[in-house]
Amino acid sequence: MSENEGHPIGSIHKIDSVPAVTRATFVIAWTALWGSLLVGYNTGIMAGALEFIAGEFPISTLEKSVVVTAILVGGFLGGLLCGLVAERFGQRPVLLATALVYTTSAVACAFADSIATLIVWRFVMGFAVGASTMVLPEYVAETSPARWRGVLVSITPLAITSGFLLAYLADYSLAAQGDWRGMLGSGVIPGTLMLLGLTLAPESPDWLLCKGRIEKARAAYLAVHGVPWPREAMESASCGNEQSVTWSDVAVKPVRSVLIVGAGLFLLQNLSGIDAILYYAPEIFRAAGFASVEGRLLSTVGLGAVNVLATVASALCIDRWGRRPLLLWGLAVMTVGMGLFAASHVSSHDSVLLQRVQVAALSAFIGAFAFGMGAVPYILASEIFPLRVRSRSIGLCSAAAWGINIVVILGFLPLVELSSPEAVFGFFTVVNLFAFFFCLYLVPETKGRSLESIEKNLIAGVRTRDLGQVIEYEGGSGKDRSTP
């Protein structure tokens, strides 16, 4: 692959510079769309449903947090375990099971007759949410040419944000009737659409190759790319399929360095304050002085729309501008927006002007998040890990994301009651500032680089920030001879 590594287009494997668009490509995009949309939809739907659930089943502030957090606990376990399952049985079977869990748990939540039943089924649904955030980006990355990898993997964050927006719209449309059961049960529709797409989806050629199923791997590659898999590309994609992968393989020095980057990005992503806003936006707007339920939900819909539009902009720019600029510019605006929102709570006056300032600050924060931190970590996680340990490594990143998500969502409302909104949002501001410098010094630029070349740099001991550089090696020693 060395003769192709410097090409500005590149590819996952050495194929034509303009990869073919096949039916399998559309099926993969369809699966990624609905599978990721369900993450945002099923987590975001509780923002509007919670108030009506609390009306039917009187619950405390802490119990509200538990209802919201149940799906996140399932997501944590699903993200941690599904990597192992996908590694053994393949990504497609895991995604099929994920779609089935989405549909059945949505129906069960709609017919829940107690808070305990609702919590159990939201927990079960969380396994599907965790599987979507872990398996789908890896699946799409392994079946996409590098020329389009950023755009196709961007379907994940774009669909997640679209799912939040659709959930907020469903909440708003059913708010007049107080129909929280209809809100939660409506997730069966996208779940069914995901299931239908998976009946036509191929298995990952890389996974088949790792399992020694050479002919099936070639057939899957041909179906996805529209051209045969070149012999030298297959050799460069070899992952030592004769050996079993253990957790110690993830802890070795070259992998450990990128694990710090990948897990760190997801930790900072979910500690930025985005989860508190997306899950509790109506509660936040009520504390800010928005009187009516419809007004709070409509403002939440506005935030969801900003989230989607900024994610679309990110998908259009990420393969043109690169990963690092989106992260750094996004975090700079996030820090300012969150700081302004925290400062707005110092004032004791509830005025229309102050409410507008708060909405503008949150909109700037969410837009900047979607443009950078919302999208880029998914793409980088699918690019920086060696193929052989990619499933387990991304699984750890996903678990880290869900783990900190649980802490934030479970503790947000109680912390606001115990301290103050300005203190909690001030903490988020400091986190975003730290994340800026974390990305500045550690995150690589991987735009247009093949996965094999990134892995080669990693094995050679190149520092994480430079993994996307074009480096020539002298005599296989791993010494840098020239960098652009």
GROMACS .gro file of C-alpha atoms in nm:
model
  484
    1MET     CA    1   0.000   0.000   0.000
    2SER     CA    2   0.298   0.235   0.032
    3GLU     CA    3   0.268   0.360  -0.323
    4ASN     CA    4  -0.091   0.465  -0.259
    5GLU     CA    5  -0.052   0.620   0.085
    6GLY     CA    6   0.033   0.966  -0.037
    7HIS     CA    7  -0.269   0.993  -0.265
    8PRO     CA    8  -0.507   1.266  -0.150
    9ILE     CA    9  -0.807   1.043  -0.205
   10GLY     CA   10  -0.681   0.711  -0.078
   11SER     CA   11  -0.900   0.419   0.019
   12ILE     CA   12  -0.943   0.159   0.281
   13HIS     CA   13  -0.782  -0.075   0.033
   14LYS     CA   14  -0.598  -0.009  -0.289
   15ILE     CA   15  -0.882   0.029  -0.539
   16ASP     CA   16  -0.983   0.274  -0.807
   17SER     CA   17  -0.953   0.639  -0.704
   18VAL     CA   18  -1.328   0.687  -0.757
   19PRO     CA   19  -1.497   0.390  -0.584
   20ALA     CA   20  -1.816   0.249  -0.729
   21VAL     CA   21  -2.151   0.314  -0.562
   22THR     CA   22  -2.317  -0.024  -0.528
   23ARG     CA   23  -2.653  -0.142  -0.400
   24ALA     CA   24  -2.476  -0.274  -0.092
   25THR     CA   25  -2.344   0.076  -0.023
   26PHE     CA   26  -2.699   0.212  -0.013
   27VAL     CA   27  -2.810  -0.075   0.211
   28ILE     CA   28  -2.524  -0.003   0.452
   29ALA     CA   29  -2.614   0.367   0.455
   30TRP     CA   30  -2.982   0.276   0.517
   31THR     CA   31  -2.886   0.051   0.809
   32ALA     CA   32  -2.658   0.316   0.959
   33LEU     CA   33  -2.931   0.579   0.917
   34TRP     CA   34  -3.209   0.399   1.101
   35GLY     CA   35  -2.986   0.224   1.353
   36SER     CA   36  -2.832   0.554   1.460
   37LEU     CA   37  -3.157   0.749   1.441
   38LEU     CA   38  -3.301   0.507   1.696
   39VAL     CA   39  -3.027   0.603   1.943
   40GLY     CA   40  -3.131   0.968   1.941
   41TYR     CA   41  -3.502   0.894   1.915
   42ASN     CA   42  -3.528   0.650   2.203
   43THR     CA   43  -3.306   0.852   2.435
   44GLY     CA   44  -3.448   1.192   2.340
   45ILE     CA   45  -3.814   1.089   2.357
   46MET     CA   46  -3.799   1.084   2.737
   47ALA     CA   47  -3.733   1.460   2.748
   48GLY     CA   48  -4.098   1.532   2.671
   49ALA     CA   49  -4.249   1.214   2.813
   50LEU     CA   50  -4.097   1.245   3.161
   51GLU     CA   51  -4.332   1.516   3.284
   52PHE     CA   52  -4.639   1.315   3.182
   53ILE     CA   53  -4.500   0.992   3.325
   54ALA     CA   54  -4.444   1.174   3.654
   55GLY     CA   55  -4.807   1.284   3.638
   56GLU     CA   56  -4.936   0.927   3.609
   57PHE     CA   57  -4.681   0.770   3.845
   58PRO     CA   58  -4.580   1.029   4.111
   59ILE     CA   59  -4.200   1.012   4.144
   60SER     CA   60  -3.925   1.212   4.313
   61THR     CA   61  -3.641   1.403   4.144
   62LEU     CA   62  -3.404   1.113   4.198
   63GLU     CA   63  -3.658   0.866   4.058
   64LYS     CA   64  -3.693   1.087   3.750
   65SER     CA   65  -3.318   1.059   3.701
   66VAL     CA   66  -3.337   0.680   3.734
   67VAL     CA   67  -3.611   0.658   3.468
   68VAL     CA   68  -3.396   0.860   3.227
   69THR     CA   69  -3.075   0.679   3.320
   70ALA     CA   70  -3.204   0.322   3.279
   71ILE     CA   71  -3.146   0.325   2.902
   72LEU     CA   72  -2.797   0.462   2.957
   73VAL     CA   73  -2.702   0.181   3.194
   74GLY     CA   74  -2.813  -0.065   2.928
   75GLY     CA   75  -2.615   0.136   2.673
   76PHE     CA   76  -2.304   0.110   2.887
   77LEU     CA   77  -2.331  -0.268   2.913
   78GLY     CA   78  -2.431  -0.305   2.549
   79GLY     CA   79  -2.138  -0.097   2.427
   80LEU     CA   80  -1.897  -0.299   2.641
   81LEU     CA   81  -2.028  -0.646   2.553
   82CYS     CA   82  -2.137  -0.610   2.192
   83GLY     CA   83  -1.779  -0.565   2.077
   84LEU     CA   84  -1.703  -0.914   2.200
   85VAL     CA   85  -2.016  -1.057   2.040
   86ALA     CA   86  -1.951  -0.884   1.706
   87GLU     CA   87  -1.590  -0.998   1.716
   88ARG     CA   88  -1.701  -1.360   1.742
   89PHE     CA   89  -2.025  -1.378   1.542
   90GLY     CA   90  -1.996  -1.083   1.304
   91GLN     CA   91  -2.144  -0.736   1.296
   92ARG     CA   92  -2.453  -0.817   1.089
   93PRO     CA   93  -2.603  -1.069   1.338
   94VAL     CA   94  -2.547  -0.821   1.621
   95LEU     CA   95  -2.725  -0.549   1.425
   96LEU     CA   96  -3.016  -0.782   1.347
   97ALA     CA   97  -3.057  -0.858   1.716
   98THR     CA   98  -3.031  -0.485   1.787
   99ALA     CA   99  -3.323  -0.406   1.554
  100LEU     CA  100  -3.537  -0.675   1.718
  101VAL     CA  101  -3.466  -0.535   2.065
  102TYR     CA  102  -3.560  -0.185   1.950
  103THR     CA  103  -3.899  -0.294   1.818
  104THR     CA  104  -4.000  -0.524   2.105
  105SER     CA  105  -3.890  -0.292   2.385
  106ALA     CA  106  -4.069   0.007   2.228
  107VAL     CA  107  -4.396  -0.187   2.234
  108ALA     CA  108  -4.331  -0.306   2.590
  109CYS     CA  109  -4.263   0.050   2.712
  110ALA     CA  110  -4.588   0.170   2.559
  111PHE     CA  111  -4.783  -0.087   2.763
  112ALA     CA  112  -4.586  -0.051   3.090
  113ASP     CA  113  -4.818  -0.060   3.393
  114SER     CA  114  -4.566   0.060   3.651
  115ILE     CA  115  -4.248   0.260   3.688
  116ALA     CA  116  -4.055  -0.059   3.761
  117THR     CA  117  -4.172  -0.222   3.437
  118LEU     CA  118  -4.088   0.091   3.240
  119ILE     CA  119  -3.739   0.107   3.390
  120VAL     CA  120  -3.673  -0.261   3.307
  121TRP     CA  121  -3.772  -0.226   2.942
  122ARG     CA  122  -3.582   0.101   2.901
  123PHE     CA  123  -3.280  -0.084   3.042
  124VAL     CA  124  -3.328  -0.363   2.785
  125MET     CA  125  -3.358  -0.105   2.507
  126GLY     CA  126  -3.027   0.037   2.625
  127PHE     CA  127  -2.847  -0.275   2.504
  128ALA     CA  128  -2.964  -0.193   2.152
  129VAL     CA  129  -2.858   0.171   2.192
  130GLY     CA  130  -2.511   0.065   2.308
  131ALA     CA  131  -2.479  -0.181   2.020
  132SER     CA  132  -2.575   0.088   1.769
  133THR     CA  133  -2.315   0.335   1.890
  134MET     CA  134  -2.043   0.072   1.898
  135VAL     CA  135  -2.106  -0.168   1.608
  136LEU     CA  136  -2.252   0.061   1.341
  137PRO     CA  137  -1.956   0.304   1.305
  138GLU     CA  138  -1.713   0.012   1.287
  139TYR     CA  139  -1.932  -0.171   1.035
  140VAL     CA  140  -1.962   0.134   0.810
  141ALA     CA  141  -1.590   0.218   0.837
  142GLU     CA  142  -1.486  -0.134   0.736
  143THR     CA  143  -1.714  -0.134   0.431
  144SER     CA  144  -1.648   0.221   0.305
  145PRO     CA  145  -1.374   0.356   0.075
  146ALA     CA  146  -1.156   0.618   0.248
  147ARG     CA  147  -1.279   0.877  -0.005
  148TRP     CA  148  -1.630   0.853   0.143
  149ARG     CA  149  -1.556   0.708   0.485
  150GLY     CA  150  -1.596   1.039   0.668
  151VAL     CA  151  -1.932   1.110   0.504
  152LEU     CA  152  -2.068   0.758   0.554
  153VAL     CA  153  -1.954   0.729   0.915
  154SER     CA  154  -2.100   1.078   0.968
  155ILE     CA  155  -2.439   0.919   0.910
  156THR     CA  156  -2.414   0.796   1.270
  157PRO     CA  157  -2.400   1.136   1.447
  158LEU     CA  158  -2.627   1.293   1.184
  159ALA     CA  159  -2.893   1.028   1.234
  160ILE     CA  160  -2.857   1.046   1.613
  161THR     CA  161  -2.922   1.419   1.610
  162SER     CA  162  -3.209   1.371   1.364
  163GLY     CA  163  -3.350   1.112   1.603
  164PHE     CA  164  -3.345   1.366   1.885
  165LEU     CA  165  -3.526   1.618   1.666
  166LEU     CA  166  -3.791   1.368   1.560
  167ALA     CA  167  -3.836   1.266   1.923
  168TYR     CA  168  -3.885   1.628   2.028
  169LEU     CA  169  -4.138   1.675   1.746
  170ALA     CA  170  -4.324   1.362   1.856
  171ASP     CA  171  -4.325   1.492   2.214
  172TYR     CA  172  -4.460   1.828   2.099
  173SER     CA  173  -4.730   1.674   1.880
  174LEU     CA  174  -4.855   1.445   2.158
  175ALA     CA  175  -4.811   1.691   2.445
  176ALA     CA  176  -5.168   1.821   2.426
  177GLN     CA  177  -5.301   1.469   2.491
  178GLY     CA  178  -5.030   1.390   2.745
  179ASP     CA  179  -4.979   1.063   2.554
  180TRP     CA  180  -4.644   0.944   2.687
  181ARG     CA  181  -4.727   0.588   2.583
  182GLY     CA  182  -4.761   0.696   2.221
  183MET     CA  183  -4.432   0.884   2.252
  184LEU     CA  184  -4.239   0.580   2.374
  185GLY     CA  185  -4.416   0.329   2.148
  186SER     CA  186  -4.357   0.523   1.828
  187GLY     CA  187  -3.997   0.394   1.819
  188VAL     CA  188  -4.129   0.069   1.668
  189ILE     CA  189  -4.149   0.237   1.324
  190PRO     CA  190  -3.777   0.317   1.272
  191GLY     CA  191  -3.691  -0.014   1.441
  192THR     CA  192  -3.885  -0.202   1.176
  193LEU     CA  193  -3.720  -0.002   0.897
  194MET     CA  194  -3.376  -0.089   1.033
  195LEU     CA  195  -3.472  -0.457   1.047
  196LEU     CA  196  -3.587  -0.454   0.683
  197GLY     CA  197  -3.259  -0.301   0.565
  198LEU     CA  198  -3.052  -0.559   0.748
  199THR     CA  199  -3.212  -0.843   0.554
  200LEU     CA  200  -3.012  -0.720   0.249
  201ALA     CA  201  -2.695  -0.598   0.422
  202PRO     CA  202  -2.363  -0.786   0.369
  203GLU     CA  203  -2.119  -0.885   0.640
  204SER     CA  204  -1.796  -0.685   0.678
  205PRO     CA  205  -1.529  -0.816   0.436
  206ASP     CA  206  -1.259  -0.739   0.693
  207TRP     CA  207  -1.435  -0.946   0.960
  208LEU     CA  208  -1.477  -1.238   0.720
  209LEU     CA  209  -1.109  -1.214   0.629
  210CYS     CA  210  -1.010  -1.216   0.996
  211LYS     CA  211  -1.211  -1.535   1.043
  212GLY     CA  212  -1.037  -1.704   0.751
  213ARG     CA  213  -1.346  -1.706   0.526
  214ILE     CA  214  -1.151  -1.589   0.225
  215GLU     CA  215  -1.405  -1.656  -0.051
  216LYS     CA  216  -1.691  -1.502   0.144
  217ALA     CA  217  -1.471  -1.202   0.218
  218ARG     CA  218  -1.396  -1.157  -0.152
  219ALA     CA  219  -1.766  -1.186  -0.239
  220ALA     CA  220  -1.863  -0.933   0.027
  221TYR     CA  221  -1.591  -0.694  -0.089
  222LEU     CA  222  -1.710  -0.723  -0.449
  223ALA     CA  223  -2.071  -0.658  -0.344
  224VAL     CA  224  -1.972  -0.347  -0.148
  225HIS     CA  225  -1.705  -0.196  -0.373
  226GLY     CA  226  -1.810  -0.325  -0.713
  227VAL     CA  227  -1.454  -0.444  -0.792
  228PRO     CA  228  -1.253  -0.754  -0.691
  229TRP     CA  229  -1.039  -0.730  -0.380
  230PRO     CA  230  -0.675  -0.692  -0.498
  231ARG     CA  231  -0.438  -0.952  -0.357
  232GLU     CA  232  -0.190  -0.699  -0.215
  233ALA     CA  233  -0.476  -0.512  -0.045
  234MET     CA  234  -0.598  -0.833   0.118
  235GLU     CA  235  -0.249  -0.899   0.247
  236SER     CA  236  -0.218  -0.549   0.392
  237ALA     CA  237  -0.555  -0.593   0.563
  238SER     CA  238  -0.446  -0.917   0.729
  239CYS     CA  239  -0.525  -0.924   1.099
  240GLY     CA  240  -0.369  -1.245   1.215
  241ASN     CA  241  -0.691  -1.441   1.200
  242GLU     CA  242  -0.521  -1.754   1.326
  243GLN     CA  243  -0.474  -1.594   1.669
  244SER     CA  244  -0.736  -1.516   1.930
  245VAL     CA  245  -0.768  -1.160   2.055
  246THR     CA  246  -0.747  -1.090   2.428
  247TRP     CA  247  -0.786  -0.780   2.642
  248SER     CA  248  -0.409  -0.774   2.688
  249ASP     CA  249  -0.381  -0.698   2.314
  250VAL     CA  250  -0.573  -0.375   2.375
  251ALA     CA  251  -0.341  -0.277   2.661
  252VAL     CA  252  -0.014  -0.299   2.467
  253LYS     CA  253   0.174   0.026   2.420
  254PRO     CA  254   0.085   0.119   2.058
  255VAL     CA  255  -0.285   0.051   2.110
  256ARG     CA  256  -0.289   0.206   2.456
  257SER     CA  257  -0.183   0.543   2.318
  258VAL     CA  258  -0.475   0.565   2.075
  259LEU     CA  259  -0.710   0.420   2.337
  260ILE     CA  260  -0.632   0.724   2.551
  261VAL     CA  261  -0.723   0.948   2.257
  262GLY     CA  262  -1.040   0.758   2.162
  263ALA     CA  263  -1.175   0.703   2.512
  264GLY     CA  264  -1.071   1.055   2.611
  265LEU     CA  265  -1.270   1.208   2.326
  266PHE     CA  266  -1.584   1.018   2.423
  267LEU     CA  267  -1.540   1.098   2.792
  268LEU     CA  268  -1.502   1.469   2.718
  269GLN     CA  269  -1.784   1.457   2.463
  270ASN     CA  270  -2.029   1.332   2.724
  271LEU     CA  271  -1.890   1.546   3.005
  272SER     CA  272  -1.928   1.866   2.803
  273GLY     CA  273  -2.285   1.925   2.919
  274ILE     CA  274  -2.453   1.809   2.600
  275ASP     CA  275  -2.629   1.518   2.766
  276ALA     CA  276  -2.782   1.733   3.038
  277ILE     CA  277  -2.921   1.969   2.774
  278LEU     CA  278  -3.052   1.705   2.534
  279TYR     CA  279  -3.213   1.490   2.805
  280TYR     CA  280  -3.340   1.764   3.035
  281ALA     CA  281  -3.399   2.059   2.800
  282PRO     CA  282  -3.765   2.106   2.906
  283GLU     CA  283  -3.661   2.095   3.273
  284ILE     CA  284  -3.384   2.347   3.206
  285PHE     CA  285  -3.623   2.580   3.024
  286ARG     CA  286  -3.876   2.551   3.306
  287ALA     CA  287  -3.607   2.658   3.554
  288ALA     CA  288  -3.525   2.946   3.318
  289GLY     CA  289  -3.882   3.078   3.347
  290PHE     CA  290  -4.063   2.923   3.047
  291ALA     CA  291  -4.415   2.881   3.186
  292SER     CA  292  -4.605   2.657   2.941
  293VAL     CA  293  -4.529   2.295   2.854
  294GLU     CA  294  -4.574   2.373   2.483
  295GLY     CA  295  -4.330   2.665   2.507
  296ARG     CA  296  -4.066   2.448   2.672
  297LEU     CA  297  -4.110   2.170   2.417
  298LEU     CA  298  -4.110   2.411   2.124
  299SER     CA  299  -3.782   2.564   2.246
  300THR     CA  300  -3.646   2.211   2.278
  301VAL     CA  301  -3.749   2.142   1.918
  302GLY     CA  302  -3.553   2.452   1.816
  303LEU     CA  303  -3.241   2.316   1.983
  304GLY     CA  304  -3.295   1.984   1.806
  305ALA     CA  305  -3.317   2.162   1.470
  306VAL     CA  306  -2.989   2.346   1.535
  307ASN     CA  307  -2.834   2.014   1.629
  308VAL     CA  308  -2.935   1.855   1.299
  309LEU     CA  309  -2.833   2.147   1.078
  310ALA     CA  310  -2.490   2.171   1.239
  311THR     CA  311  -2.441   1.796   1.201
  312VAL     CA  312  -2.524   1.822   0.830
  313ALA     CA  313  -2.266   2.100   0.799
  314SER     CA  314  -2.012   1.880   0.976
  315ALA     CA  315  -2.077   1.588   0.740
  316LEU     CA  316  -2.025   1.815   0.439
  317CYS     CA  317  -1.703   1.966   0.576
  318ILE     CA  318  -1.529   1.679   0.753
  319ASP     CA  319  -1.365   1.524   0.445
  320ARG     CA  320  -1.284   1.869   0.304
  321TRP     CA  321  -1.153   2.055   0.608
  322GLY     CA  322  -1.039   1.759   0.816
  323ARG     CA  323  -1.111   1.629   1.166
  324ARG     CA  324  -0.895   1.860   1.380
  325PRO     CA  325  -1.032   2.196   1.257
  326LEU     CA  326  -1.388   2.086   1.328
  327LEU     CA  327  -1.293   1.975   1.677
  328LEU     CA  328  -1.093   2.284   1.769
  329TRP     CA  329  -1.332   2.545   1.629
  330GLY     CA  330  -1.629   2.360   1.773
  331LEU     CA  331  -1.478   2.340   2.121
  332ALA     CA  332  -1.386   2.708   2.117
  333VAL     CA  333  -1.748   2.807   2.050
  334MET     CA  334  -1.878   2.544   2.294
  335THR     CA  335  -1.668   2.695   2.572
  336VAL     CA  336  -1.799   3.045   2.504
  337GLY     CA  337  -2.162   2.932   2.469
  338MET     CA  338  -2.162   2.724   2.786
  339GLY     CA  339  -1.981   3.000   2.976
  340LEU     CA  340  -2.242   3.255   2.868
  341PHE     CA  341  -2.526   3.021   2.967
  342ALA     CA  342  -2.368   2.966   3.310
  343ALA     CA  343  -2.320   3.341   3.359
  344SER     CA  344  -2.683   3.409   3.265
  345HIS     CA  345  -2.797   3.221   3.577
  346VAL     CA  346  -2.617   3.468   3.805
  347SER     CA  347  -2.892   3.720   3.737
  348SER     CA  348  -3.204   3.679   3.951
  349HIS     CA  349  -3.431   3.854   3.701
  350ASP     CA  350  -3.659   3.645   3.479
  351SER     CA  351  -3.699   3.857   3.167
  352VAL     CA  352  -3.776   3.783   2.805
  353LEU     CA  353  -3.436   3.924   2.707
  354LEU     CA  354  -3.257   3.693   2.950
  355GLN     CA  355  -3.451   3.395   2.819
  356ARG     CA  356  -3.348   3.484   2.465
  357VAL     CA  357  -2.985   3.510   2.571
  358GLN     CA  358  -3.007   3.165   2.730
  359VAL     CA  359  -3.166   3.010   2.421
  360ALA     CA  360  -2.901   3.175   2.199
  361ALA     CA  361  -2.618   3.050   2.424
  362LEU     CA  362  -2.754   2.696   2.425
  363SER     CA  363  -2.809   2.707   2.049
  364ALA     CA  364  -2.449   2.817   1.993
  365PHE     CA  365  -2.324   2.544   2.224
  366ILE     CA  366  -2.531   2.269   2.062
  367GLY     CA  367  -2.450   2.385   1.708
  368ALA     CA  368  -2.077   2.391   1.783
  369PHE     CA  369  -2.097   2.053   1.955
  370ALA     CA  370  -2.272   1.893   1.657
  371PHE     CA  371  -2.017   2.047   1.420
  372GLY     CA  372  -1.717   1.905   1.604
  373MET     CA  373  -1.735   1.692   1.918
  374GLY     CA  374  -2.066   1.538   1.821
  375ALA     CA  375  -1.942   1.387   1.495
  376VAL     CA  376  -1.564   1.358   1.491
  377PRO     CA  377  -1.507   1.111   1.779
  378TYR     CA  378  -1.718   0.846   1.601
  379ILE     CA  379  -1.510   0.881   1.287
  380LEU     CA  380  -1.173   0.890   1.461
  381ALA     CA  381  -1.260   0.585   1.671
  382SER     CA  382  -1.332   0.389   1.354
  383GLU     CA  383  -0.997   0.498   1.202
  384ILE     CA  384  -0.722   0.498   1.463
  385PHE     CA  385  -0.740   0.144   1.606
  386PRO     CA  386  -0.564  -0.156   1.446
  387LEU     CA  387  -0.803  -0.391   1.269
  388ARG     CA  388  -0.725  -0.688   1.491
  389VAL     CA  389  -0.836  -0.512   1.812
  390ARG     CA  390  -1.076  -0.260   1.662
  391SER     CA  391  -1.394  -0.419   1.799
  392ARG     CA  392  -1.269  -0.437   2.156
  393SER     CA  393  -1.110  -0.093   2.145
  394ILE     CA  394  -1.422   0.078   2.013
  395GLY     CA  395  -1.623  -0.121   2.266
  396LEU     CA  396  -1.414   0.030   2.546
  397CYS     CA  397  -1.463   0.379   2.400
  398SER     CA  398  -1.837   0.321   2.381
  399ALA     CA  399  -1.843   0.195   2.739
  400ALA     CA  400  -1.650   0.503   2.851
  401ALA     CA  401  -1.904   0.725   2.677
  402TRP     CA  402  -2.205   0.554   2.830
  403GLY     CA  403  -2.040   0.533   3.171
  404ILE     CA  404  -1.983   0.908   3.200
  405ASN     CA  405  -2.324   0.966   3.043
  406ILE     CA  406  -2.482   0.773   3.329
  407VAL     CA  407  -2.296   0.982   3.587
  408VAL     CA  408  -2.399   1.311   3.424
  409ILE     CA  409  -2.766   1.225   3.373
  410LEU     CA  410  -2.813   1.060   3.711
  411GLY     CA  411  -2.644   1.342   3.899
  412PHE     CA  412  -2.751   1.650   3.702
  413LEU     CA  413  -3.089   1.730   3.862
  414PRO     CA  414  -2.978   1.648   4.219
  415LEU     CA  415  -2.660   1.855   4.175
  416VAL     CA  416  -2.855   2.155   4.046
  417GLU     CA  417  -3.080   2.130   4.354
  418LEU     CA  418  -2.786   2.092   4.593
  419SER     CA  419  -2.566   2.365   4.444
  420SER     CA  420  -2.683   2.598   4.167
  421PRO     CA  421  -2.728   2.599   3.787
  422GLU     CA  422  -2.439   2.841   3.739
  423ALA     CA  423  -2.203   2.613   3.933
  424VAL     CA  424  -2.297   2.303   3.731
  425PHE     CA  425  -2.281   2.477   3.394
  426GLY     CA  426  -1.960   2.653   3.501
  427PHE     CA  427  -1.806   2.309   3.555
  428PHE     CA  428  -1.911   2.209   3.202
  429THR     CA  429  -1.740   2.524   3.073
  430VAL     CA  430  -1.410   2.422   3.232
  431VAL     CA  431  -1.442   2.072   3.083
  432ASN     CA  432  -1.486   2.217   2.733
  433LEU     CA  433  -1.178   2.435   2.775
  434PHE     CA  434  -0.973   2.133   2.882
  435ALA     CA  435  -1.107   1.935   2.584
  436PHE     CA  436  -0.979   2.206   2.349
  437PHE     CA  437  -0.620   2.157   2.465
  438PHE     CA  438  -0.660   1.778   2.475
  439CYS     CA  439  -0.750   1.780   2.105
  440LEU     CA  440  -0.487   2.039   2.021
  441TYR     CA  441  -0.199   1.825   2.155
  442LEU     CA  442  -0.314   1.464   2.106
  443VAL     CA  443  -0.569   1.421   1.825
  444PRO     CA  444  -0.438   1.330   1.475
  445GLU     CA  445  -0.563   1.447   1.137
  446THR     CA  446  -0.679   1.138   0.943
  447LYS     CA  447  -0.853   1.298   0.646
  448GLY     CA  448  -0.804   1.094   0.327
  449ARG     CA  449  -0.568   0.844   0.490
  450SER     CA  450  -0.610   0.469   0.451
  451LEU     CA  451  -0.671   0.265   0.765
  452GLU     CA  452  -0.363   0.055   0.683
  453SER     CA  453  -0.132   0.358   0.669
  454ILE     CA  454  -0.264   0.486   1.004
  455GLU     CA  455  -0.206   0.143   1.159
  456LYS     CA  456   0.144   0.127   1.009
  457ASN     CA  457   0.233   0.460   1.170
  458LEU     CA  458   0.092   0.344   1.502
  459ILE     CA  459   0.295   0.021   1.503
  460ALA     CA  460   0.608   0.221   1.411
  461GLY     CA  461   0.567   0.428   1.726
  462VAL     CA  462   0.458   0.756   1.569
  463ARG     CA  463   0.300   0.986   1.829
  464THR     CA  464  -0.078   1.000   1.819
  465ARG     CA  465  -0.099   1.355   1.687
  466ASP     CA  466   0.100   1.253   1.376
  467LEU     CA  467  -0.069   0.922   1.293
  468GLY     CA  468  -0.221   1.071   0.978
  469GLN     CA  469   0.112   1.197   0.844
  470VAL     CA  470   0.268   1.050   0.529
  471ILE     CA  471   0.587   0.892   0.661
  472GLU     CA  472   0.855   0.695   0.480
  473TYR     CA  473   1.039   0.431   0.676
  474GLU     CA  474   1.404   0.341   0.629
  475GLY     CA  475   1.475  -0.029   0.620
  476GLY     CA  476   1.164  -0.108   0.818
  477SER     CA  477   1.321   0.048   1.128
  478GLY     CA  478   1.028   0.278   1.188
  479LYS     CA  479   1.245   0.590   1.172
  480ASP     CA  480   1.088   0.890   1.011
  481ARG     CA  481   1.266   0.988   0.690
  482SER     CA  482   1.034   1.261   0.573
  483THR     CA  483   0.707   1.418   0.666
  484PRO     CA  484   0.506   1.674   0.475
   0.00000   0.00000   0.00000
